[in-house]
Short mmCIF file of C-alpha atoms in Angstrom, two decimals:
data_model
loop_
_atom_site.label_atom_id
_atom_site.label_comp_id
_atom_site.label_asym_id
_atom_site.label_seq_id
_atom_site.Cartn_x
_atom_site.Cartn_y
_atom_site.Cartn_z
CA MET A 1 89.90 133.71 68.17
CA ALA A 2 92.15 132.73 71.04
CA HIS A 3 93.32 129.22 71.40
CA ILE A 4 92.94 128.10 75.04
CA GLN A 5 94.22 124.84 76.25
CA PHE A 6 93.97 123.06 79.62
CA CYS A 7 95.59 119.87 80.80
CA GLU A 8 93.19 117.39 82.62
CA ASN A 9 96.03 116.45 84.98
CA ASN A 10 95.90 120.03 86.31
CA PHE A 11 92.28 119.64 87.47
CA SER A 12 93.57 118.43 90.87
CA HIS A 13 94.46 122.10 91.49
CA GLY A 14 90.85 123.03 90.87
CA THR A 15 91.49 124.20 87.35
CA GLU A 16 88.20 122.51 86.13
CA GLU A 17 86.23 125.39 87.65
CA VAL A 18 88.13 127.81 85.29
CA VAL A 19 87.24 125.53 82.36
CA ASN A 20 83.56 125.48 83.38
CA LYS A 21 83.46 129.29 83.87
CA LEU A 22 84.98 129.93 80.42
CA LYS A 23 82.75 127.37 78.82
CA ASP A 24 79.72 129.13 80.30
CA GLU A 25 80.97 132.32 78.71
CA ASN A 26 81.11 130.43 75.41
CA TYR A 27 84.90 130.53 74.98
CA ASP A 28 86.27 127.87 72.65
CA LEU A 29 88.74 125.78 74.63
CA GLU A 30 90.36 122.39 74.64
CA VAL A 31 91.11 120.07 77.49
CA GLU A 32 94.08 117.84 76.58
CA SER A 33 95.34 114.59 78.27
CA CYS A 34 98.74 116.22 78.58
CA LEU A 35 100.21 119.53 77.35
CA GLY A 36 103.82 118.53 78.24
CA PHE A 37 104.43 121.12 80.92
CA CYS A 38 104.29 118.45 83.62
CA GLY A 39 106.74 120.26 85.96
CA ASP A 40 104.63 123.36 85.98
CA CYS A 41 101.39 121.35 85.87
CA ALA A 42 102.32 119.65 89.13
CA VAL A 43 102.77 122.89 90.96
CA SER A 44 99.79 125.23 90.26
CA PRO A 45 96.78 125.97 87.98
CA PHE A 46 97.91 126.78 84.39
CA ALA A 47 96.70 127.17 80.88
CA LEU A 48 98.13 127.83 77.39
CA VAL A 49 96.50 130.72 75.73
CA ASN A 50 97.68 131.30 72.09
CA ASP A 51 100.81 129.10 73.03
CA GLU A 52 101.64 131.25 76.07
CA LEU A 53 102.02 129.71 79.48
CA LEU A 54 99.83 131.33 82.05
CA GLN A 55 100.33 130.22 85.67
CA ALA A 56 98.65 131.31 88.75
CA ASP A 57 98.49 130.50 92.47
CA THR A 58 94.76 129.84 92.50
CA PRO A 59 92.04 128.79 89.99
CA ASN A 60 90.48 132.23 90.38
CA ASP A 61 93.75 134.02 89.71
CA LEU A 62 94.19 131.91 86.59
CA TYR A 63 90.71 132.78 85.46
CA GLU A 64 91.44 136.57 85.90
CA MET A 65 94.78 136.24 84.19
CA ILE A 66 93.15 134.54 81.12
CA LYS A 67 90.46 137.14 80.99
CA ASP A 68 93.01 139.93 81.22
CA TYR A 69 94.97 138.36 78.43
CA LEU A 70 91.86 137.95 76.24
CA ASP A 71 90.72 141.58 76.88
CA ASN A 72 94.07 143.05 75.90
CA MET B 1 83.05 87.64 74.83
CA LEU B 2 83.98 90.62 76.98
CA ASP B 3 87.66 91.21 77.63
CA LYS B 4 89.08 90.81 81.19
CA ILE B 5 91.79 93.27 81.28
CA ILE B 6 94.44 93.22 84.03
CA ILE B 7 96.58 96.32 84.58
CA ILE B 8 99.68 96.01 86.67
CA GLY B 9 100.63 99.25 88.17
CA ASN B 10 98.43 102.17 88.93
CA GLY B 11 100.47 105.32 87.88
CA ILE B 12 99.84 107.78 85.19
CA ALA B 13 100.40 105.31 82.23
CA ALA B 14 97.83 102.84 83.65
CA LEU B 15 95.24 105.64 84.23
CA SER B 16 95.85 107.04 80.76
CA ALA B 17 95.23 103.55 79.29
CA ILE B 18 92.04 103.14 81.27
CA LYS B 19 90.71 106.45 79.89
CA ALA B 20 91.49 105.32 76.42
CA ILE B 21 89.92 101.93 76.91
CA ARG B 22 86.73 103.39 78.43
CA GLU B 23 86.40 105.88 75.46
CA VAL B 24 86.06 102.85 73.11
CA ASP B 25 84.72 100.08 75.37
CA LYS B 26 82.51 100.75 78.43
CA ASP B 27 81.87 97.10 79.27
CA SER B 28 85.08 95.07 79.45
CA GLU B 29 86.24 94.10 82.91
CA ILE B 30 89.10 96.12 84.17
CA HIS B 31 91.16 95.06 87.19
CA LEU B 32 93.78 97.65 88.36
CA PHE B 33 96.49 96.50 90.70
CA GLY B 34 98.85 98.87 92.65
CA GLU B 35 101.46 97.89 94.98
CA GLU B 36 101.11 100.93 97.21
CA VAL B 37 98.26 101.37 99.73
CA PHE B 38 97.23 104.76 98.33
CA TYR B 39 94.73 105.60 95.63
CA PRO B 40 96.57 106.47 92.40
CA TYR B 41 98.36 109.69 92.96
CA SER B 42 100.55 112.19 91.08
CA ARG B 43 104.15 111.08 91.74
CA ILE B 44 105.70 114.24 90.32
CA ARG B 45 104.02 116.28 93.03
CA LEU B 46 106.15 114.65 95.68
CA SER B 47 109.50 116.39 95.18
CA LYS B 48 107.72 119.66 94.50
CA GLY B 49 105.48 119.48 97.48
CA LEU B 50 107.91 118.41 100.23
CA LEU B 51 107.47 121.78 101.92
CA SER B 52 103.72 121.44 102.13
CA THR B 53 101.74 118.76 103.92
CA LEU B 54 101.50 116.07 101.27
CA GLN B 55 98.07 114.63 101.81
CA GLU B 56 96.82 111.72 99.76
CA ASP B 57 93.53 113.34 98.88
CA LYS B 58 95.28 116.47 97.63
CA ILE B 59 97.42 114.74 95.05
CA LEU B 60 95.05 112.15 93.60
CA LEU B 61 95.17 111.56 89.88
CA GLN B 62 91.43 110.93 89.92
CA LYS B 63 88.68 111.45 92.52
CA TRP B 64 87.85 108.49 94.66
CA GLU B 65 84.46 107.95 92.81
CA TRP B 66 86.13 107.91 89.34
CA TYR B 67 86.91 104.16 89.70
CA ASP B 68 83.32 103.19 90.45
CA ASP B 69 81.97 105.55 87.81
CA ASN B 70 84.21 103.84 85.25
CA ASN B 71 83.49 100.30 86.41
CA ILE B 72 87.06 99.60 87.48
CA ASN B 73 88.07 97.04 90.12
CA LEU B 74 90.84 98.72 92.01
CA TYR B 75 93.19 96.59 94.20
CA LEU B 76 95.52 98.59 96.52
CA GLY B 77 98.45 97.16 98.36
CA SER B 78 98.31 94.26 95.87
CA LYS B 79 101.64 93.27 94.35
CA ILE B 80 101.65 90.93 91.36
CA VAL B 81 104.57 88.54 91.72
CA SER B 82 104.46 86.61 88.52
CA ILE B 83 102.77 85.89 85.21
CA ASP B 84 101.93 82.70 83.40
CA THR B 85 101.47 83.76 79.76
CA ASP B 86 100.45 80.21 78.70
CA LYS B 87 97.66 79.99 81.17
CA LYS B 88 96.99 83.77 81.02
CA VAL B 89 96.98 84.20 84.74
CA VAL B 90 98.79 86.54 87.13
CA LYS B 91 99.84 85.49 90.66
CA LEU B 92 99.33 87.89 93.58
CA TYR B 93 101.49 88.38 96.62
CA ASP B 94 99.15 86.11 98.57
CA ASP B 95 99.35 83.32 95.92
CA GLY B 96 95.92 84.18 94.58
CA LEU B 97 95.52 83.63 90.87
CA ILE B 98 93.53 85.91 88.42
CA SER B 99 92.89 85.21 84.80
CA TYR B 100 93.06 87.77 81.94
CA THR B 101 92.42 87.98 78.30
CA LYS B 102 94.55 91.15 77.98
CA LEU B 103 97.26 92.45 80.13
CA LEU B 104 98.92 95.89 80.56
CA LEU B 105 102.31 96.11 82.28
CA ALA B 106 102.60 99.55 83.78
CA ALA B 107 104.49 98.80 86.95
CA GLY B 108 106.78 101.81 86.54
CA SER B 109 110.25 102.05 87.89
CA SER B 110 112.21 102.17 91.07
CA ASN B 111 115.03 104.53 92.17
CA ASN B 112 118.44 103.35 91.44
CA LYS B 113 120.27 102.67 94.65
CA PRO B 114 123.93 103.68 94.67
CA ASN B 115 126.39 100.96 95.42
CA ILE B 116 127.86 102.54 98.51
CA THR B 117 129.15 101.07 101.68
CA GLY B 118 126.61 102.06 104.47
CA ILE B 119 123.70 102.92 102.06
CA GLU B 120 121.46 100.85 104.29
CA LYS B 121 122.07 102.95 107.41
CA PRO B 122 119.21 104.69 109.17
CA GLY B 123 119.18 108.25 107.94
CA VAL B 124 119.56 107.35 104.15
CA TYR B 125 116.45 108.14 102.17
CA SER B 126 115.17 108.13 98.61
CA LEU B 127 112.02 109.63 97.21
CA ARG B 128 109.65 107.53 95.14
CA THR B 129 106.44 107.05 96.90
CA LEU B 130 104.15 109.07 99.14
CA GLN B 131 105.32 107.08 102.13
CA ASP B 132 108.97 107.99 101.20
CA ALA B 133 108.01 111.63 101.32
CA TRP B 134 106.41 111.20 104.75
CA ASP B 135 109.37 109.36 106.00
CA ILE B 136 111.83 111.94 104.71
CA MET B 137 109.86 114.86 106.25
CA ASP B 138 109.67 112.95 109.52
CA GLY B 139 113.18 111.73 109.52
CA LEU B 140 114.75 115.04 108.71
CA LYS B 141 113.13 117.07 111.49
CA ASN B 142 116.26 116.89 113.57
CA SER B 143 118.80 116.91 110.86
CA GLN B 144 121.00 119.85 110.15
CA THR B 145 123.18 118.86 107.20
CA ILE B 146 121.98 116.74 104.46
CA LEU B 147 123.84 115.11 101.54
CA VAL B 148 121.81 114.95 98.29
CA ILE B 149 123.41 112.43 95.89
CA GLY B 150 122.50 113.52 92.33
CA GLY B 151 122.28 116.80 90.59
CA GLY B 152 119.46 116.03 88.27
CA VAL B 153 115.94 117.54 88.40
CA GLN B 154 114.63 115.57 91.35
CA GLY B 155 117.88 115.98 93.38
CA LEU B 156 117.71 119.85 92.74
CA GLU B 157 113.99 119.97 93.65
CA ILE B 158 114.77 118.16 96.95
CA ALA B 159 117.67 120.31 97.67
CA TRP B 160 115.66 123.41 97.11
CA ALA B 161 112.98 122.14 99.56
CA LEU B 162 115.64 121.47 102.14
CA VAL B 163 117.18 124.95 101.64
CA GLN B 164 113.83 126.49 102.38
CA MET B 165 113.69 124.43 105.56
CA ASP B 166 116.91 126.12 106.60
CA LYS B 167 118.95 122.90 106.38
CA ASN B 168 122.60 122.85 105.18
CA VAL B 169 122.68 121.06 101.91
CA ILE B 170 125.66 119.41 100.01
CA ILE B 171 124.96 118.07 96.47
CA ALA B 172 127.34 115.35 95.29
CA GLN B 173 127.21 115.25 91.48
CA ILE B 174 129.08 112.46 89.69
CA THR B 175 129.71 114.60 86.57
CA ASP B 176 131.31 118.08 86.19
CA ARG B 177 127.87 119.88 85.90
CA LEU B 178 124.21 119.94 87.00
CA MET B 179 121.37 118.57 84.77
CA SER B 180 123.88 117.57 82.16
CA LYS B 181 121.29 115.66 80.11
CA GLN B 182 118.93 118.64 79.78
CA LEU B 183 121.10 121.69 79.73
CA ASP B 184 124.09 122.89 77.86
CA GLU B 185 127.29 123.88 79.71
CA LYS B 186 126.49 127.53 79.90
CA CYS B 187 123.04 127.01 81.36
CA SER B 188 124.36 124.55 83.87
CA LYS B 189 126.69 127.29 85.00
CA ILE B 190 123.90 129.72 85.51
CA LEU B 191 122.09 127.13 87.45
CA LYS B 192 125.12 126.27 89.50
CA ASN B 193 125.71 129.87 90.44
CA LYS B 194 122.16 130.26 91.65
CA VAL B 195 122.32 127.06 93.71
CA ILE B 196 125.59 128.20 95.35
CA GLU B 197 124.10 131.61 95.95
CA LYS B 198 121.43 129.96 98.04
CA GLY B 199 124.02 128.44 100.34
CA VAL B 200 124.31 124.89 98.92
CA LYS B 201 127.62 123.33 98.58
CA ILE B 202 128.15 121.39 95.39
CA LEU B 203 130.77 118.76 94.86
CA PHE B 204 131.38 118.02 91.18
CA ASN B 205 132.97 114.78 89.88
CA ALA B 206 132.12 113.51 93.33
CA ASN B 207 131.83 109.73 93.70
CA VAL B 208 130.50 109.03 97.12
CA SER B 209 132.21 105.80 98.27
CA GLU B 210 131.06 105.38 101.81
CA ILE B 211 128.36 106.61 104.22
CA ILE B 212 130.06 106.96 107.60
CA GLY B 213 128.48 106.42 111.01
CA LYS B 214 128.09 103.92 113.77
CA ASP B 215 124.38 103.53 114.19
CA ARG B 216 123.22 106.15 111.81
CA VAL B 217 124.56 108.61 109.27
CA GLU B 218 127.38 110.82 110.59
CA GLY B 219 129.06 111.81 107.36
CA PHE B 220 130.33 110.49 104.05
CA LYS B 221 133.53 109.85 102.14
CA LEU B 222 134.39 110.43 98.48
CA SER B 223 136.48 108.02 96.44
CA ASN B 224 139.24 110.61 96.43
CA GLY B 225 139.40 110.25 100.20
CA GLU B 226 137.74 113.51 101.16
CA LYS B 227 135.42 113.31 104.12
CA TYR B 228 132.42 115.40 105.05
CA GLU B 229 129.99 115.55 107.99
CA CYS B 230 126.28 115.25 107.46
CA ASP B 231 123.40 113.65 109.46
CA ALA B 232 121.16 112.50 106.54
CA VAL B 233 121.49 111.37 102.97
CA ILE B 234 118.93 111.45 100.14
CA TYR B 235 119.95 109.75 96.86
CA SER B 236 118.44 110.61 93.51
CA ILE B 237 120.41 109.01 90.73
CA GLY B 238 117.79 107.90 88.27
CA THR B 239 115.45 105.07 87.99
CA ARG B 240 115.24 101.48 86.60
CA PRO B 241 112.13 99.67 85.22
CA ASN B 242 110.44 97.29 87.60
CA ILE B 243 110.82 94.14 85.42
CA ASP B 244 111.94 91.56 88.01
CA PHE B 245 108.51 89.91 88.25
CA LEU B 246 108.82 88.96 84.57
CA GLN B 247 111.70 86.58 85.02
CA GLY B 248 110.91 83.22 83.54
CA THR B 249 108.27 84.51 81.24
CA PRO B 250 108.73 84.77 77.45
CA ILE B 251 108.10 88.50 77.41
CA ASP B 252 111.09 90.21 75.73
CA THR B 253 112.99 92.50 77.93
CA ASP B 254 116.20 94.50 77.77
CA ARG B 255 116.56 97.27 80.29
CA GLY B 256 112.83 97.59 80.07
CA ILE B 257 110.06 95.63 78.38
CA ILE B 258 110.41 95.88 74.65
CA VAL B 259 107.45 97.19 72.83
CA ASN B 260 106.49 98.06 69.19
CA ASN B 261 104.75 101.27 68.13
CA ARG B 262 101.39 99.91 69.33
CA MET B 263 102.93 99.49 72.91
CA GLU B 264 102.55 95.72 72.40
CA THR B 265 105.13 93.28 73.64
CA ASN B 266 106.21 90.14 71.77
CA ILE B 267 103.36 88.22 73.38
CA GLU B 268 99.95 88.79 71.77
CA GLY B 269 97.59 90.66 74.04
CA ILE B 270 100.27 91.88 76.45
CA PHE B 271 101.06 95.52 76.33
CA ALA B 272 103.49 97.79 78.29
CA ALA B 273 103.60 101.52 78.77
CA GLY B 274 105.28 104.22 80.87
CA ASP B 275 108.56 103.95 82.79
CA ILE B 276 108.64 100.19 82.37
CA ALA B 277 108.53 100.21 78.60
CA GLN B 278 111.49 100.37 76.19
CA TYR B 279 110.63 101.68 72.72
CA ASN B 280 113.12 102.13 69.99
CA GLY B 281 115.92 101.55 72.58
CA ASN B 282 114.64 104.42 74.84
CA ILE B 283 113.31 104.48 78.34
CA PHE B 284 112.28 108.09 79.15
CA GLY B 285 110.91 107.88 82.59
CA LEU B 286 108.99 110.99 81.89
CA TRP B 287 105.36 111.91 82.76
CA ASN B 288 104.14 113.24 79.38
CA ILE B 289 105.62 110.25 77.58
CA ALA B 290 104.00 107.79 80.07
CA ILE B 291 100.63 109.48 79.28
CA GLU B 292 101.00 109.06 75.59
CA GLN B 293 102.26 105.47 75.81
CA GLY B 294 99.41 104.65 78.16
CA LYS B 295 96.86 106.20 75.81
CA VAL B 296 98.29 104.24 72.77
CA ALA B 297 98.29 100.98 74.74
CA GLY B 298 94.79 101.60 75.97
CA TYR B 299 93.37 102.24 72.50
CA ASN B 300 95.03 99.22 71.00
CA MET B 301 93.87 96.99 73.83
CA ALA B 302 90.26 98.18 73.22
CA GLY B 303 90.65 97.39 69.48
CA ARG B 304 91.28 100.94 68.06
CA ASP B 305 94.49 100.64 66.05
CA THR B 306 96.74 103.53 67.23
CA LYS B 307 100.38 104.12 66.74
CA TYR B 308 102.73 105.83 69.12
CA LYS B 309 104.05 109.14 67.84
CA TYR B 310 107.33 110.38 69.17
CA VAL B 311 106.93 112.80 72.03
CA PRO B 312 109.91 115.03 72.56
CA PRO B 313 111.03 115.12 76.19
CA VAL B 314 110.34 118.37 78.06
CA THR B 315 111.97 119.39 81.27
CA THR B 316 110.89 122.34 83.45
CA LEU B 317 112.46 123.28 86.75
CA ASN B 318 111.26 125.87 89.19
CA ALA B 319 113.85 125.98 91.98
CA PHE B 320 116.40 128.30 93.58
CA ASP B 321 114.35 131.26 92.31
CA LEU B 322 115.09 130.18 88.78
CA THR B 323 112.71 128.93 86.10
CA LEU B 324 113.86 126.90 83.28
CA PHE B 325 112.62 125.02 80.23
CA SER B 326 114.50 122.48 78.24
CA MET B 327 113.22 120.41 75.27
CA GLY B 328 114.58 118.17 72.50
CA ILE B 329 118.14 118.24 71.38
CA VAL B 330 120.40 120.51 73.38
CA ASP B 331 123.72 119.23 72.13
CA GLU B 332 125.41 121.65 69.68
CA THR B 333 127.32 118.87 67.95
CA MET B 334 123.91 117.38 66.74
CA VAL B 335 122.65 120.45 65.06
CA THR B 336 123.80 122.79 62.26
CA ASP B 337 122.92 126.32 63.86
CA THR B 338 122.28 127.74 67.28
CA MET B 339 120.87 131.13 68.34
CA VAL B 340 121.88 132.36 71.84
CA GLU B 341 120.88 135.36 73.92
CA GLU B 342 122.03 135.91 77.48
CA ASN B 343 121.55 138.65 80.11
CA ILE B 344 123.89 137.91 82.99
CA GLY B 345 122.35 140.64 85.22
CA ASP B 346 118.90 139.19 85.37
CA ASN B 347 119.84 135.54 84.90
CA THR B 348 118.02 135.04 81.57
CA TYR B 349 119.32 132.86 78.88
CA LYS B 350 117.78 131.49 75.64
CA LYS B 351 119.27 129.02 73.21
CA ILE B 352 117.69 127.58 70.20
CA PHE B 353 119.12 124.52 68.37
CA ILE B 354 118.40 124.38 64.63
CA LYS B 355 119.21 121.58 62.16
CA ASP B 356 118.60 122.09 58.50
CA ASN B 357 116.06 124.87 59.02
CA TYR B 358 114.11 123.05 61.68
CA ILE B 359 114.14 123.82 65.41
CA LYS B 360 115.17 120.57 67.24
CA GLY B 361 115.66 121.85 70.79
CA ALA B 362 115.51 124.84 73.08
CA ILE B 363 116.60 126.01 76.49
CA VAL B 364 114.94 129.02 78.18
CA VAL B 365 115.96 130.45 81.52
CA GLY B 366 114.00 133.17 83.19
CA ASN B 367 110.61 134.02 81.75
CA ILE B 368 109.39 130.79 80.21
CA ARG B 369 105.90 132.17 79.29
CA LEU B 370 106.64 131.93 75.55
CA SER B 371 108.31 128.43 75.71
CA PRO B 372 105.21 126.73 74.45
CA VAL B 373 105.74 128.47 71.11
CA LEU B 374 109.08 126.78 70.76
CA LYS B 375 107.58 123.46 71.90
CA SER B 376 104.90 123.69 69.24
CA ALA B 377 107.50 124.66 66.62
CA ILE B 378 109.55 121.61 67.48
CA GLU B 379 106.60 119.23 67.53
CA LYS B 380 104.89 120.55 64.43
CA LYS B 381 108.21 120.62 62.58
CA VAL B 382 107.79 124.19 61.45
CA SER B 383 110.22 125.00 58.73
CA LEU B 384 112.46 128.10 59.04
CA GLU B 385 113.18 128.13 55.31
CA GLY B 386 113.26 131.68 54.06
CA VAL B 387 113.50 133.12 57.57
CA ASP B 388 116.51 135.16 58.29
CA TYR B 389 116.81 133.84 61.80
CA LYS B 390 120.62 134.45 62.06
CA ASN B 391 119.96 138.12 62.08
CA MET B 392 116.95 138.20 64.29
CA PRO B 393 116.43 138.49 67.97
CA ILE B 394 115.03 135.29 69.54
CA ASP B 395 111.93 137.06 70.69
CA ASP B 396 111.18 138.18 67.12
CA LEU B 397 111.60 134.64 65.85
CA ILE B 398 109.21 133.53 68.55
CA GLN B 399 106.56 136.04 67.58
CA LEU B 400 106.97 134.94 63.97
CA LEU B 401 106.53 131.28 65.01
CA LYS B 402 103.28 132.21 66.70
CA THR B 403 101.95 133.17 63.28
CA LYS B 404 102.86 129.88 61.68
#
């Protein structure tokens, strides 16, 4: 089972919609108060999946990136 | 009796504290005071967003309605000027007095101002607030050559934004390398080469002694006598905690407000967190540490006994077409082993600092996608005992760490 983590400070980039979509698809995920990647968090949507930093320009791109990661 | 909590400062430490308080206690009164006129916003977005239109509503820490939803009384443009810890009241800029039962000091820090002749001249800027960012963008419209004093993370991020605006940029760095706190010498050199490649002039061991110009900035002078022309200056040489308003109070301060591992000061019921707090002799001035300290302060204020756990400082930089990650101890003299891999052609560099079979620090330049694995290994204190890491590529070690 993949370990998916989001930072709530990243929600101002719209990342919450990625969280909601994945939740609707019954993925197990965590939303933390800080993941420690503040420099990246300030710039664009991101998530940690199995301790890998996934960054994208838009929430939708991030969603696709996570799905790609999980499917492969 | 319900608590009446006053929070001085409305940055990330304050908001993290509120979330923790409200998790435990929905009913106590919370009064949140911020000096700026803006709703609480993400300060670290400022230096990264100089190129975009920095709008208040795009960088908010919480949506407007969050404050009402959480029963928070938010006061903007409201500076607290003093505290009477005997009477348990704070005094506002307009002489108004407000009582409290518990107090959180989270007033953050201010930028250090270099002691340079001419630093007050029009055309000299520093970036701390959203208003500063707007002033810089407005003020630099007609500037061609800009001096950035300070080669740390913020100075470099600002310099990179200016380069992308086609400005001529000079960085004056007081030491002999860039980001000397977060990078080893080799990595500083990789960064330096990249910065120079983008057309920036870097002056090392440069002590700016004077900003020259009649009515506004026309140039600057170094202590060795060298003179350069420029038409604006931005300084970025670190921060200092905003503790002046505590003068005359019995609250223990040193460089910052001294706190214990519950983020409590020496005065019962008064807590401090974030850039203003000094814990174990350290003031980090870092976002992730402010969040953790705010959370710990909030829980304790709400009656849930919580102790602060050390959070290793992490720095990431995305600038000059270079991505880098630095964490923990990056000084070879403080560890027993290091692992290094470098590829000069594609500007990648990895270095891991190991002490007695534990990873204590790491630097990654290039693809930082796997850097969270190193971060986890440092935080979780994963032992490398029995791992033949000396004869292993770093990527193999990282893959191994992922399974631990």
